[in-house]
Coordinates of C-alpha atoms in Angstrom, one line a residue:
Chain T
X1 CA -57.9 35.8 5.0
X2 CA -58.0 33.8 8.6
X3 CA -55.8 32.1 8.1
X4 CA -53.4 34.4 6.2
X5 CA -54.1 36.5 9.7
X6 CA -53.3 33.5 13.0
X7 CA -50.3 32.9 10.7
X8 CA -49.2 37.1 10.3
X9 CA -50.3 36.8 14.0
X10 CA -48.4 33.8 15.1
X11 CA -45.4 35.1 13.0
X12 CA -45.6 38.7 14.6
X13 CA -45.8 37.2 18.3
X14 CA -42.9 34.7 18.1
X15 CA -40.7 38.2 17.3
X16 CA -42.4 39.5 20.1
X17 CA -41.9 36.8 22.7
X18 CA -38.0 35.8 21.7
X19 CA -35.4 37.1 20.1
X20 CA -31.5 35.5 19.7
X21 CA -29.7 37.6 22.0
X22 CA -25.8 36.8 22.3
X23 CA -24.0 36.2 25.6
X24 CA -20.7 37.3 27.1
X25 CA -18.3 35.2 27.4
X26 CA -16.0 35.9 30.8
X27 CA -13.7 38.0 28.5
X28 CA -16.5 39.9 27.4
X29 CA -16.9 39.3 24.4
X30 CA -20.2 38.1 22.8
X31 CA -18.9 34.2 22.2
X32 CA -22.7 32.5 23.3
X33 CA -25.8 32.8 21.9
X34 CA -29.4 31.4 22.2
X35 CA -33.5 33.0 21.7
X36 CA -34.0 34.8 25.1
X37 CA -37.4 35.9 25.8
X38 CA -39.4 39.4 26.1
X39 CA -40.5 38.5 29.4
X40 CA -37.3 37.2 31.2
X41 CA -34.7 39.7 33.5
X42 CA -31.7 39.8 32.4
X43 CA -28.5 40.2 34.1
X44 CA -25.4 40.9 33.3
X45 CA -22.0 40.7 35.6
X46 CA -21.0 44.4 35.7
X47 CA -17.2 44.7 34.0
X48 CA -15.6 46.0 37.4
X49 CA -16.8 42.0 38.2
X50 CA -13.5 40.1 38.5
X51 CA -15.4 37.1 36.6
X52 CA -11.9 34.9 36.9
X53 CA -14.2 33.4 39.6
X54 CA -15.7 30.8 37.1
X55 CA -18.2 30.3 40.5
X56 CA -20.0 34.2 39.2
X57 CA -22.5 33.2 36.8
X58 CA -21.8 34.5 33.1
X59 CA -25.2 35.6 32.7
X60 CA -28.0 35.2 35.3
X61 CA -32.4 35.8 33.7
X62 CA -35.3 35.7 36.1
X63 CA -38.5 34.6 35.2
X64 CA -40.9 34.8 38.6
X65 CA -39.1 33.1 41.1
X66 CA -37.0 31.1 38.7
X67 CA -33.0 31.7 38.4
X68 CA -31.6 30.7 35.1
X69 CA -27.5 30.3 35.8
X70 CA -24.9 29.8 32.6
X71 CA -21.4 29.4 33.3
X72 CA -19.0 28.8 31.9
X73 CA -15.1 27.6 32.6
X74 CA -12.7 28.0 30.2
X75 CA -10.0 26.9 32.6
X76 CA -6.9 24.3 31.0
X77 CA -8.1 21.3 33.9
X78 CA -11.7 19.7 32.1
X79 CA -14.6 19.4 34.7
X80 CA -16.3 16.1 33.2
X81 CA -20.5 16.8 32.7
X82 CA -21.2 14.5 35.4
X83 CA -20.0 15.9 38.2
X84 CA -21.3 18.5 37.9
X85 CA -24.1 17.0 37.4
X86 CA -23.6 15.1 40.3
X87 CA -22.9 18.0 42.3
X88 CA -26.4 19.5 41.6
X89 CA -28.0 16.3 42.9
X90 CA -26.0 17.1 46.4
X91 CA -27.0 20.5 46.4
X92 CA -31.1 18.8 46.4
X93 CA -32.7 17.9 49.5
X94 CA -34.5 15.7 49.4
X95 CA -34.2 14.3 46.3
X96 CA -35.4 10.6 46.3
X97 CA -34.4 8.2 42.7
X98 CA -37.9 8.6 41.8
X99 CA -37.6 12.4 41.4
X100 CA -34.9 12.7 38.8
X101 CA -34.2 12.1 35.6
X102 CA -30.4 12.4 34.7
X103 CA -30.5 12.1 30.5
X104 CA -27.1 12.4 28.1
X105 CA -27.7 15.7 25.1
X106 CA -26.6 16.4 22.2
X107 CA -27.3 19.7 19.9
X108 CA -24.2 22.6 18.4
X109 CA -21.4 21.4 18.9
X110 CA -21.9 19.9 22.7
X111 CA -22.8 17.0 24.5
X112 CA -22.9 16.2 28.0
X113 CA -25.5 15.5 30.0
X114 CA -29.2 17.1 32.0
X115 CA -30.2 17.0 34.7
X116 CA -34.2 17.4 36.4
X117 CA -35.0 16.9 40.1
X118 CA -37.3 17.9 41.9
X119 CA -36.3 17.6 46.3
X120 CA -37.3 20.5 48.1
X121 CA -36.6 23.3 45.2
X122 CA -36.7 21.6 41.5
X123 CA -33.4 22.5 39.6
X124 CA -33.1 21.7 35.0
X125 CA -29.2 21.9 34.7
X126 CA -27.0 21.3 31.6
X127 CA -23.7 20.8 31.9
X128 CA -22.3 21.0 27.9
X129 CA -18.5 20.3 27.5
X130 CA -17.2 20.5 23.8
X131 CA -15.9 17.2 22.4
X132 CA -12.1 17.1 21.7
X133 CA -11.6 16.9 17.9
X134 CA -14.1 20.4 18.3
X135 CA -11.7 22.1 21.2
X136 CA -8.6 21.2 18.6
X137 CA -10.1 23.6 15.6
X138 CA -11.3 26.0 18.0
X139 CA -8.3 28.8 19.1
X140 CA -9.8 31.1 22.0
X141 CA -9.9 29.1 25.4
X142 CA -13.5 31.2 26.5
X143 CA -14.5 28.9 23.0
X144 CA -13.4 25.8 24.1
X145 CA -14.7 26.1 27.8
X146 CA -17.1 24.4 29.1
X147 CA -20.5 25.3 29.5
X148 CA -23.5 24.9 32.6
X149 CA -26.8 26.4 32.2
X150 CA -29.2 26.0 35.4
X151 CA -32.5 26.5 36.4
X152 CA -33.4 26.8 39.6
X153 CA -37.4 27.2 41.2
X154 CA -40.2 25.9 43.0
X155 CA -41.7 22.9 42.2
X156 CA -44.3 24.8 40.7
X157 CA -42.8 26.8 38.8
X158 CA -40.1 24.6 37.2
X159 CA -43.1 22.4 35.9
X160 CA -45.7 25.5 34.8
X161 CA -42.3 27.1 33.1
X162 CA -40.6 23.8 31.9
X163 CA -41.2 24.2 28.5
X164 CA -39.4 27.4 27.8
X165 CA -36.5 27.1 29.8
X166 CA -35.7 23.5 28.4
X167 CA -36.4 26.2 24.8
X168 CA -34.0 28.8 25.8
X169 CA -31.0 26.3 26.7
X170 CA -31.8 24.0 23.4
X171 CA -31.0 27.1 21.5
X172 CA -27.9 28.0 23.9
X173 CA -24.9 27.4 20.3
X174 CA -21.8 29.1 19.8
X175 CA -22.6 32.5 18.0
X176 CA -19.2 32.0 15.1
X177 CA -19.4 27.7 13.6
X178 CA -16.6 25.7 15.0
X179 CA -14.7 25.8 11.8
X180 CA -15.5 22.6 9.0
X181 CA -12.9 20.0 9.6
Chain Y
X1 CA -32.2 8.7 -46.6
X2 CA -35.7 8.7 -46.2
X3 CA -37.0 5.1 -45.4
X4 CA -34.0 5.5 -42.7
X5 CA -35.8 8.8 -41.4
X6 CA -39.2 7.3 -42.4
X7 CA -38.5 4.0 -40.2
X8 CA -36.4 6.5 -37.4
X9 CA -39.8 8.3 -36.3
X10 CA -42.1 5.5 -37.3
X11 CA -44.1 3.7 -34.7
X12 CA -41.7 -0.1 -35.0
X13 CA -39.1 2.1 -34.3
X14 CA -40.5 3.0 -31.0
X15 CA -41.9 -0.2 -30.1
X16 CA -38.2 -1.5 -30.2
X17 CA -37.1 1.5 -27.8
X18 CA -39.8 0.4 -25.5
X19 CA -38.9 -3.2 -25.5
X20 CA -35.4 -2.3 -25.0
X21 CA -36.0 0.5 -22.3
X22 CA -38.3 -2.0 -20.9
X23 CA -35.5 -4.7 -20.1
X24 CA -33.3 -2.4 -18.8
X25 CA -35.0 -1.7 -16.7
X26 CA -36.4 -5.3 -15.7
X27 CA -32.7 -5.8 -15.4
X28 CA -32.5 -2.9 -13.3
X29 CA -34.7 -4.2 -10.9
X30 CA -33.2 -7.9 -10.5
X31 CA -29.7 -5.7 -10.1
X32 CA -30.7 -3.7 -7.7
X33 CA -32.4 -6.4 -4.7
X34 CA -28.7 -8.9 -5.4
X35 CA -26.7 -7.0 -4.9
X36 CA -28.3 -4.5 -2.7
X37 CA -26.3 -1.4 -4.1
X38 CA -28.1 1.1 -6.4
X39 CA -24.3 1.9 -8.1
X40 CA -24.5 -1.9 -8.7
X41 CA -27.4 -2.2 -10.7
X42 CA -27.3 1.9 -11.9
X43 CA -23.8 0.9 -13.5
X44 CA -25.3 -2.3 -15.4
X45 CA -28.4 0.4 -16.5
X46 CA -29.2 3.3 -16.5
X47 CA -25.9 4.9 -16.6
X48 CA -24.9 3.1 -19.1
X49 CA -23.9 3.9 -22.4
X50 CA -26.4 2.0 -24.0
X51 CA -29.0 3.2 -22.0
X52 CA -28.2 6.9 -23.1
X53 CA -27.8 6.1 -26.2
X54 CA -32.0 4.8 -25.5
X55 CA -32.6 8.4 -24.4
X56 CA -30.9 9.6 -27.7
X57 CA -33.3 7.4 -29.8
X58 CA -36.5 8.1 -28.3
X59 CA -35.5 12.4 -29.1
X60 CA -35.2 11.2 -32.2
X61 CA -37.2 9.4 -32.5
X62 CA -40.6 11.4 -31.1
X63 CA -39.0 14.3 -32.7
X64 CA -39.1 12.0 -36.1
X65 CA -42.8 11.0 -35.7
X66 CA -43.4 14.8 -35.4
X67 CA -41.7 16.4 -38.1
X68 CA -43.3 13.6 -41.0
X69 CA -46.5 15.4 -39.9
X70 CA -45.1 18.2 -41.8
X71 CA -47.2 20.1 -43.8
X72 CA -48.7 20.6 -40.3
X73 CA -52.8 20.9 -40.8
X74 CA -55.1 21.8 -37.6
X75 CA -55.7 18.5 -36.6
X76 CA -52.4 17.7 -35.4
X77 CA -51.7 20.1 -32.4
X78 CA -52.8 17.4 -30.3
X79 CA -50.7 15.2 -31.7
X80 CA -47.8 17.5 -31.6
X81 CA -48.5 19.0 -28.2
X82 CA -48.2 15.6 -27.1
X83 CA -44.4 15.5 -28.8
X84 CA -43.5 18.3 -27.2
X85 CA -44.1 17.5 -23.5
X86 CA -43.0 14.4 -25.0
X87 CA -39.6 16.2 -26.0
X88 CA -39.7 18.5 -22.6
X89 CA -39.0 15.7 -20.7
X90 CA -36.5 14.5 -22.0
X91 CA -34.1 17.4 -22.6
X92 CA -35.0 18.1 -18.8
X93 CA -33.1 15.3 -18.7
X94 CA -30.4 15.6 -20.8
X95 CA -30.1 18.8 -19.6
X96 CA -30.5 17.9 -15.5
X97 CA -27.9 14.8 -16.3
X98 CA -24.9 17.3 -17.8
X99 CA -25.7 20.6 -15.6
X100 CA -27.8 18.9 -12.7
X101 CA -26.0 18.6 -9.0
X102 CA -26.6 15.5 -6.7
X103 CA -24.0 15.0 -3.6
X104 CA -24.2 15.0 0.1
X105 CA -23.2 17.8 2.7
X106 CA -21.5 16.4 5.3
X107 CA -21.8 18.1 9.4
X108 CA -21.3 18.0 12.3
X109 CA -22.5 19.4 15.2
X110 CA -22.0 23.1 15.5
X111 CA -20.8 23.2 12.2
X112 CA -21.8 24.5 8.8
X113 CA -20.9 23.9 5.4
X114 CA -21.2 25.2 1.4
X115 CA -19.0 22.7 -0.2
X116 CA -20.8 19.2 -1.6
X117 CA -19.4 15.6 -1.8
X118 CA -20.4 14.8 -5.4
X119 CA -21.6 11.6 -6.1
X120 CA -18.9 8.4 -7.9
X121 CA -16.4 11.1 -8.1
X122 CA -12.8 11.5 -6.8
X123 CA -9.8 14.0 -6.6
X124 CA -6.8 15.1 -4.6
X125 CA -6.9 17.9 -2.5
X126 CA -3.7 18.2 -1.7
X127 CA -2.2 21.8 0.9
X128 CA 1.3 23.1 -0.1
X129 CA 3.4 24.3 3.1
X130 CA 2.6 27.5 4.6
X131 CA -0.8 28.3 2.4
X132 CA -4.2 27.8 3.8
X133 CA -5.8 27.7 0.3
X134 CA -6.6 23.9 -0.7
X135 CA -5.9 22.4 -4.9
X136 CA -7.9 20.5 -6.0
X137 CA -7.6 17.5 -8.5
X138 CA -10.5 16.3 -10.0
X139 CA -9.4 12.4 -11.6
X140 CA -11.1 11.1 -14.7
X141 CA -10.6 8.3 -16.0
X142 CA -7.7 7.6 -13.6
X143 CA -6.2 10.8 -14.7
X144 CA -5.1 13.3 -12.3
X145 CA -5.1 17.3 -13.6
X146 CA -1.9 18.5 -11.9
X147 CA 1.2 18.7 -13.9
X148 CA 3.4 16.6 -11.5
X149 CA 0.9 13.9 -9.6
X150 CA 0.7 11.0 -12.2
X151 CA -1.4 7.7 -11.1
X152 CA 0.5 5.0 -11.5
X153 CA -2.1 2.7 -9.7
X154 CA -5.0 2.2 -8.5
X155 CA -7.8 -1.0 -7.2
X156 CA -10.8 0.2 -6.6
X157 CA -11.3 -2.2 -3.3
X158 CA -8.1 -1.7 -0.5
X159 CA -8.2 -1.7 3.7
X160 CA -5.7 0.8 5.1
X161 CA -3.2 -0.8 8.5
X162 CA -1.8 1.1 10.4
X163 CA 1.7 0.8 11.6
X164 CA 3.2 2.3 14.6
X165 CA 5.5 0.9 16.9
X166 CA 5.1 -2.9 15.1
X167 CA 6.6 -2.8 11.7
X168 CA 7.3 -6.1 10.5
X169 CA 9.6 -7.7 12.1
X170 CA 11.4 -5.2 14.5
X171 CA 10.0 -2.6 16.9
X172 CA 10.1 1.0 16.7
X173 CA 10.4 2.7 19.2
X174 CA 11.8 7.0 18.1
X175 CA 14.6 7.8 18.6
X176 CA 15.8 4.2 19.9
X177 CA 17.7 1.3 17.3
X178 CA 15.5 -0.9 16.0
X179 CA 14.7 -4.0 18.0
X180 CA 13.8 -7.6 16.2
X181 CA 10.1 -9.9 17.5
X182 CA 11.8 -12.7 18.6
X183 CA 9.4 -15.9 18.7
X184 CA 8.6 -16.4 22.4
X185 CA 7.0 -13.5 23.2
X186 CA 8.1 -14.3 26.7
X187 CA 11.6 -13.7 25.8
X188 CA 12.8 -9.6 27.2
X189 CA 13.8 -8.6 23.1
X190 CA 15.7 -5.5 24.7
X191 CA 16.1 -2.6 27.6
X192 CA 15.7 1.3 28.2
X193 CA 16.3 2.5 31.8
X194 CA 15.8 -0.6 34.3
X195 CA 12.9 -2.0 31.5
X196 CA 12.7 -5.1 30.4
X197 CA 11.2 -4.2 26.6
X198 CA 8.3 -7.5 25.7
X199 CA 6.7 -6.9 22.1
X200 CA 5.1 -9.8 19.7
X201 CA 1.7 -10.3 19.0
X202 CA -1.0 -12.9 20.2
X203 CA -4.8 -13.0 19.9
X204 CA -5.8 -12.0 23.3
X205 CA -3.3 -9.1 24.6
X206 CA -4.5 -8.2 27.3
X207 CA -3.8 -12.6 28.8
X208 CA -0.7 -12.2 27.8
X209 CA -0.2 -9.0 29.2
X210 CA -1.3 -9.5 32.6
X211 CA 1.5 -12.5 32.2
X212 CA 4.3 -10.5 31.5
X213 CA 3.6 -7.7 33.6
X214 CA 4.2 -10.0 36.7
X215 CA 7.6 -8.1 37.9
X216 CA 8.5 -4.9 37.0
X217 CA 9.5 -2.1 36.0
X218 CA 8.3 -3.8 32.4
X219 CA 7.1 -2.7 29.1
X220 CA 5.4 -5.0 26.5
X221 CA 3.8 -3.9 22.8
X222 CA 1.5 -6.3 21.7
X223 CA 0.0 -6.2 18.2
X224 CA -3.8 -7.7 17.9
X225 CA -5.2 -10.1 15.0
X226 CA -6.2 -6.8 13.5
X227 CA -2.5 -5.5 13.1
X228 CA -3.7 -2.7 16.5
X229 CA -0.2 -3.2 19.0
X230 CA -1.8 -2.5 21.9
X231 CA 1.0 -1.1 25.0
X232 CA 1.4 -1.8 28.2
X233 CA 3.9 -0.9 31.0
X234 CA 4.2 -1.6 34.5
X235 CA 7.1 1.0 35.7
X236 CA 9.0 0.7 39.5
X237 CA 6.4 2.1 41.5
X238 CA 4.5 -1.4 40.4
X239 CA 1.5 0.9 38.9
X240 CA 0.6 -0.9 35.6
X241 CA -0.1 1.8 32.9
X242 CA -2.1 0.9 29.1
X243 CA -3.3 2.3 26.0
X244 CA -5.2 0.8 23.4
X245 CA -4.6 0.8 19.7
X246 CA -4.2 4.4 18.7
X247 CA -5.7 6.1 21.9
X248 CA -3.4 8.8 21.3
X249 CA -2.1 10.8 17.8
X250 CA 0.6 13.4 18.3
X251 CA 0.7 15.7 14.8
X252 CA 3.8 17.9 14.4
X253 CA 3.3 20.9 12.4
X254 CA -0.1 20.4 11.4
X255 CA 0.9 16.9 9.7
X256 CA 3.7 18.3 7.7
X257 CA 6.0 16.4 9.6
X258 CA 4.5 13.7 10.0
X259 CA 2.4 11.2 12.9
X260 CA 3.1 9.9 15.5
X261 CA 1.0 7.4 17.9
X262 CA 2.6 8.0 21.7
X263 CA 2.4 6.5 25.6
X264 CA 3.5 9.1 28.4
X265 CA 3.3 7.0 31.4
X266 CA 5.4 6.1 32.8
X267 CA 8.2 8.0 29.9
X268 CA 7.6 9.8 26.9
X269 CA 7.9 7.4 24.2
X270 CA 6.7 7.3 20.4
X271 CA 6.3 6.1 17.0
X272 CA 5.8 7.4 13.8
X273 CA 2.0 6.6 12.2
X274 CA 2.5 4.9 9.0
X275 CA 0.1 3.5 7.1
X276 CA 0.0 1.2 3.7
X277 CA -3.1 -1.0 1.8
X278 CA -3.6 -4.2 1.2
X279 CA -5.8 -4.3 -2.0
X280 CA -9.4 -6.9 -2.0
X281 CA -12.3 -8.3 -4.1
X282 CA -14.0 -5.7 -4.9
X283 CA -17.6 -5.8 -3.9
X284 CA -20.4 -6.1 -5.7
X285 CA -22.6 -3.6 -3.3
X286 CA -19.8 -0.7 -4.8
X287 CA -21.1 1.8 -2.2
X288 CA -18.9 -0.3 0.0
X289 CA -15.4 0.0 -2.1
X290 CA -13.1 1.7 -0.9
X291 CA -10.2 2.2 -3.9
X292 CA -7.1 3.5 -3.0
X293 CA -4.3 5.0 -5.6
X294 CA -0.9 5.8 -5.8
X295 CA 0.7 8.6 -6.9
X296 CA 3.1 9.9 -8.8
X297 CA 3.9 13.6 -7.3
X298 CA 8.2 14.8 -8.4
X299 CA 10.2 12.1 -7.6
X300 CA 8.0 10.3 -4.9
X301 CA 5.7 7.4 -4.7
X302 CA 2.6 7.7 -2.5
X303 CA -0.4 5.1 -1.7
X304 CA -3.8 6.9 -0.8
X305 CA -6.8 4.8 0.8
X306 CA -10.1 6.8 -0.2
X307 CA -11.4 9.1 2.6
X308 CA -15.7 9.5 1.3
X309 CA -15.8 12.8 3.8
X310 CA -12.6 13.9 3.5
X311 CA -11.9 14.5 7.3
X312 CA -8.9 12.3 7.7
X313 CA -5.5 12.5 8.0
X314 CA -4.6 14.8 5.3
X315 CA -0.6 12.3 4.5
X316 CA 2.9 13.9 4.2
X317 CA 4.9 14.0 1.2
X318 CA 7.8 15.0 -0.7
X319 CA 9.2 15.0 3.3
X320 CA 6.6 17.5 4.1
X321 CA 5.6 19.7 1.4
X322 CA 2.5 19.0 1.1
X323 CA -0.3 17.1 2.9
X324 CA -3.0 15.5 -0.2
X325 CA -5.8 13.1 0.1
X326 CA -7.9 11.1 -1.9
X327 CA -11.8 12.3 -1.4
X328 CA -14.8 13.3 -3.5
X329 CA -14.9 16.2 -5.7
X330 CA -16.5 19.0 -3.7
X331 CA -18.8 21.9 -5.0
X332 CA -19.2 24.9 -3.7
X333 CA -23.3 25.7 -3.4
X334 CA -24.8 29.1 -2.7
X335 CA -26.0 28.1 0.4
X336 CA -24.1 28.2 3.8
X337 CA -25.9 24.9 5.8
X338 CA -25.2 25.5 9.8
X339 CA -25.8 22.2 11.5
X340 CA -27.5 22.8 15.4
X341 CA -29.5 19.7 16.1
X342 CA -28.9 16.0 14.3
X343 CA -31.1 13.0 16.5
X344 CA -32.9 9.9 16.4
X345 CA -36.9 10.3 17.3
X346 CA -37.9 7.0 18.5
X347 CA -41.2 4.9 18.7
X348 CA -42.7 5.4 22.5
X349 CA -40.8 3.9 25.1
X350 CA -38.3 2.1 22.3
X351 CA -34.9 2.4 21.4
X352 CA -36.2 1.9 18.0
X353 CA -35.4 4.6 15.5
X354 CA -39.4 6.1 14.2
X355 CA -37.3 8.7 13.0
X356 CA -34.5 11.3 12.3
X357 CA -34.7 15.3 12.0
X358 CA -32.1 17.7 12.1
X359 CA -33.1 21.7 12.9
X360 CA -30.3 23.3 10.0
X361 CA -29.8 26.8 9.9
X362 CA -29.2 28.4 5.7
X363 CA -27.7 31.4 4.9
X364 CA -27.8 32.6 1.4
X365 CA -24.2 33.5 0.4
X366 CA -24.7 35.9 -1.9
X367 CA -27.3 38.2 0.0
X368 CA -27.1 37.2 3.5
X369 CA -30.8 36.2 4.1
X370 CA -30.5 32.9 6.3
X371 CA -33.9 30.8 7.4
X372 CA -33.9 28.3 10.0
X373 CA -35.8 24.2 8.7
X374 CA -36.3 21.3 10.2
X375 CA -35.7 18.4 8.0
X376 CA -36.4 14.7 8.3
X377 CA -36.6 11.4 6.6
X378 CA -39.7 12.4 3.5
X379 CA -39.6 16.3 4.9
X380 CA -37.3 18.0 2.2
X381 CA -36.2 21.7 2.4
X382 CA -36.3 23.8 -1.2
X383 CA -35.1 27.3 -2.0
X384 CA -36.3 29.6 -4.6
X385 CA -33.6 29.2 -6.9
X386 CA -34.3 24.6 -7.2
X387 CA -31.5 23.1 -4.3
X388 CA -33.2 21.0 -2.3
X389 CA -31.6 19.7 1.1
X390 CA -33.1 15.4 1.7
X391 CA -31.7 15.1 5.3
X392 CA -29.8 11.1 3.9
X393 CA -28.4 9.6 7.5
X394 CA -27.3 10.6 10.2
X395 CA -24.3 9.2 12.8
X396 CA -24.0 7.7 15.9
X397 CA -27.9 7.9 16.3
X398 CA -27.3 7.6 20.4
X399 CA -28.3 11.0 22.0
X400 CA -25.5 11.4 24.3
X401 CA -23.1 12.2 21.3
X402 CA -22.0 15.0 18.8
X403 CA -23.6 13.8 15.3
X404 CA -22.5 14.6 12.0
X405 CA -25.7 14.5 9.6
X406 CA -25.4 13.6 6.0
X407 CA -27.8 16.0 4.1
X408 CA -28.2 15.0 -0.2
X409 CA -28.0 18.4 -2.3
X410 CA -29.5 18.4 -5.3
X411 CA -30.6 20.6 -8.4
X412 CA -32.3 20.4 -11.3
X413 CA -31.5 23.3 -13.6
X414 CA -33.9 21.6 -16.2
X415 CA -37.2 21.2 -13.1
X416 CA -39.0 24.3 -13.6
X417 CA -38.0 25.6 -17.2
X418 CA -38.5 21.9 -19.1
X419 CA -39.8 19.4 -17.9
X420 CA -42.4 19.9 -15.4
X421 CA -43.6 22.5 -18.0
X422 CA -42.9 19.7 -20.3
X423 CA -45.4 17.1 -17.6
X424 CA -48.0 20.6 -18.6
X425 CA -47.8 19.7 -21.9
X426 CA -48.0 16.5 -22.8
X427 CA -50.2 16.1 -20.2
X428 CA -52.5 18.6 -22.1
X429 CA -51.6 16.6 -25.6
X430 CA -53.1 13.8 -24.1
X431 CA -56.6 15.4 -23.1
X432 CA -56.7 17.0 -26.6
X433 CA -55.6 13.3 -28.2
X434 CA -58.3 11.4 -26.0
X435 CA -61.3 14.1 -26.4
X436 CA -60.7 17.4 -29.0
X437 CA -61.4 16.6 -32.6
X438 CA -60.9 19.0 -35.0
X439 CA -62.8 19.1 -38.2
X440 CA -60.9 19.1 -42.4
X441 CA -61.4 23.1 -41.2
X442 CA -59.4 23.6 -38.1
X443 CA -62.6 24.0 -35.6
X444 CA -61.6 22.1 -32.2
X445 CA -65.1 20.5 -30.5
X446 CA -65.5 17.7 -27.8
X447 CA -65.8 14.8 -27.9
X448 CA -68.3 14.3 -25.7
X449 CA -67.7 12.0 -22.8
X450 CA -67.3 8.0 -23.5
X451 CA -66.0 6.4 -26.6
X452 CA -67.7 5.9 -30.5
X453 CA -66.2 3.6 -32.7
X454 CA -68.6 1.2 -30.3
X455 CA -65.7 0.9 -28.1
X456 CA -62.9 2.1 -30.4
X457 CA -59.9 4.2 -29.1
X458 CA -59.8 7.4 -31.6
X459 CA -57.7 7.1 -35.2
X460 CA -54.3 8.1 -34.0
X461 CA -54.9 11.7 -36.4

């Protein structure tokens, strides 16, 4: 009986703590989705904002002092994950080689790099792009766009919420599946 | 007739069948370890018609052995239950072989499918120009079920070669006359504008190119021993451009007008991509054989190599009227599977694979309900209606690349109706045979623990 209550309780808790939410692209369409925890504060750009400027995020999330931003880059010119990660590395002050790591990652059709660095502040970042074989199957340039997910905060905060941020980032995907080849 | 029926239901026939089946199983084990191929062993044993006959023999033997007890008495109950269980299990095998499903879903991360590639099957997929629906024509006994198609030749194993710039002894560049290769690669065979053209074959194309490109403007097309052509150019500003094998393939009109390989530096050049097949001796490991067929479609012939994942190029035929591909048969299942991530799990601090896993979303196509599951090598998902999903492999295993998972889908329609209940009934029958005795009035009683009769087995009732 206790076991059944525990199972039902954990299921309810999971439903209450995280939910799959749509994330809108620069054209205002719900192109992406991710599991976002209930306690996180979410700010989407207003309709008046000019989202052609790719320096502006398509979605921003706040968790205590941590700011998580999602950008997509739907232009013709592709930005490689290596270039994004190199930029993040340069942005972190007091970063030495022992305090960061870069790992290849792939999920949801995306492939790219994961960057984790601890300097004066801390960054968890993912730079993702779709391979050409996936891109050619997608008509919408927003869906074909490269994506970055970056969390910035103090070292203590990032370490405290590291698992939750990784779970959020790795749940990010295109809402519509890539057509079968 | 009576004697034949008596023999078919006798213990002698049963022992003969058991002995023959044991020989098949032994042969299957040895053949599989010899050839490292389940398919090779199965073709001689479990998929052999003689093995099917043996199963049929078992069914007749068990059925007649039970019917021989007619008129039945109470004391026959355990014996009949045991035989009923055996018949149910055998029926389950027969039903599974005829109506069961065994195939593979091949899905890329981010993508999904509900079309299962059926094992050991072949078909030709046809896409008519201007239509989005592909037509599927299964191949059975080297015959294809399409009115205007006929298989005129087939080989069990062939190697595919792609040809572009160098076809036979000719350099072929679209829009220019063909140029014949000479025996000395160091001599130019023609000119395009101010560019001298070299073409030929060499074991190490790069080394040869270094000698040819000492001064520009120069173009060089050098074929390596595998048949692939490497492109090198040195322009008027002494910039060197290269292209390795098929690094750029251009598709015209979704393939209906064919495929071209292209170089863009220092200027655009194209050559049509063609394929041909070299028949090879079939491999003992049959899973690795790549069959090829020659099809007659109306008045045109086309040669197609087997595409086991149905993802390669479809080839144009009838002047671009159709695209065709030779691949396994497809069967749609009522579940759509989307692959989120496939990954290799390694032993700590090593790259040695410990396990493979994949995260999938399985949606019921009828009611739209969906569940998220993680499959691994020993973690199978089974739906309420008996579809089982196993992870069979992922490719490529490296973490930074988009991966493709092969998920085996199996459905045994008889499992819950015949096979499992049959096993339960068989167990009950065996229990009854050994532990329940029946008196002359048909009243059952437990035999008690341990054998009586001086340790002998209880007599057949």
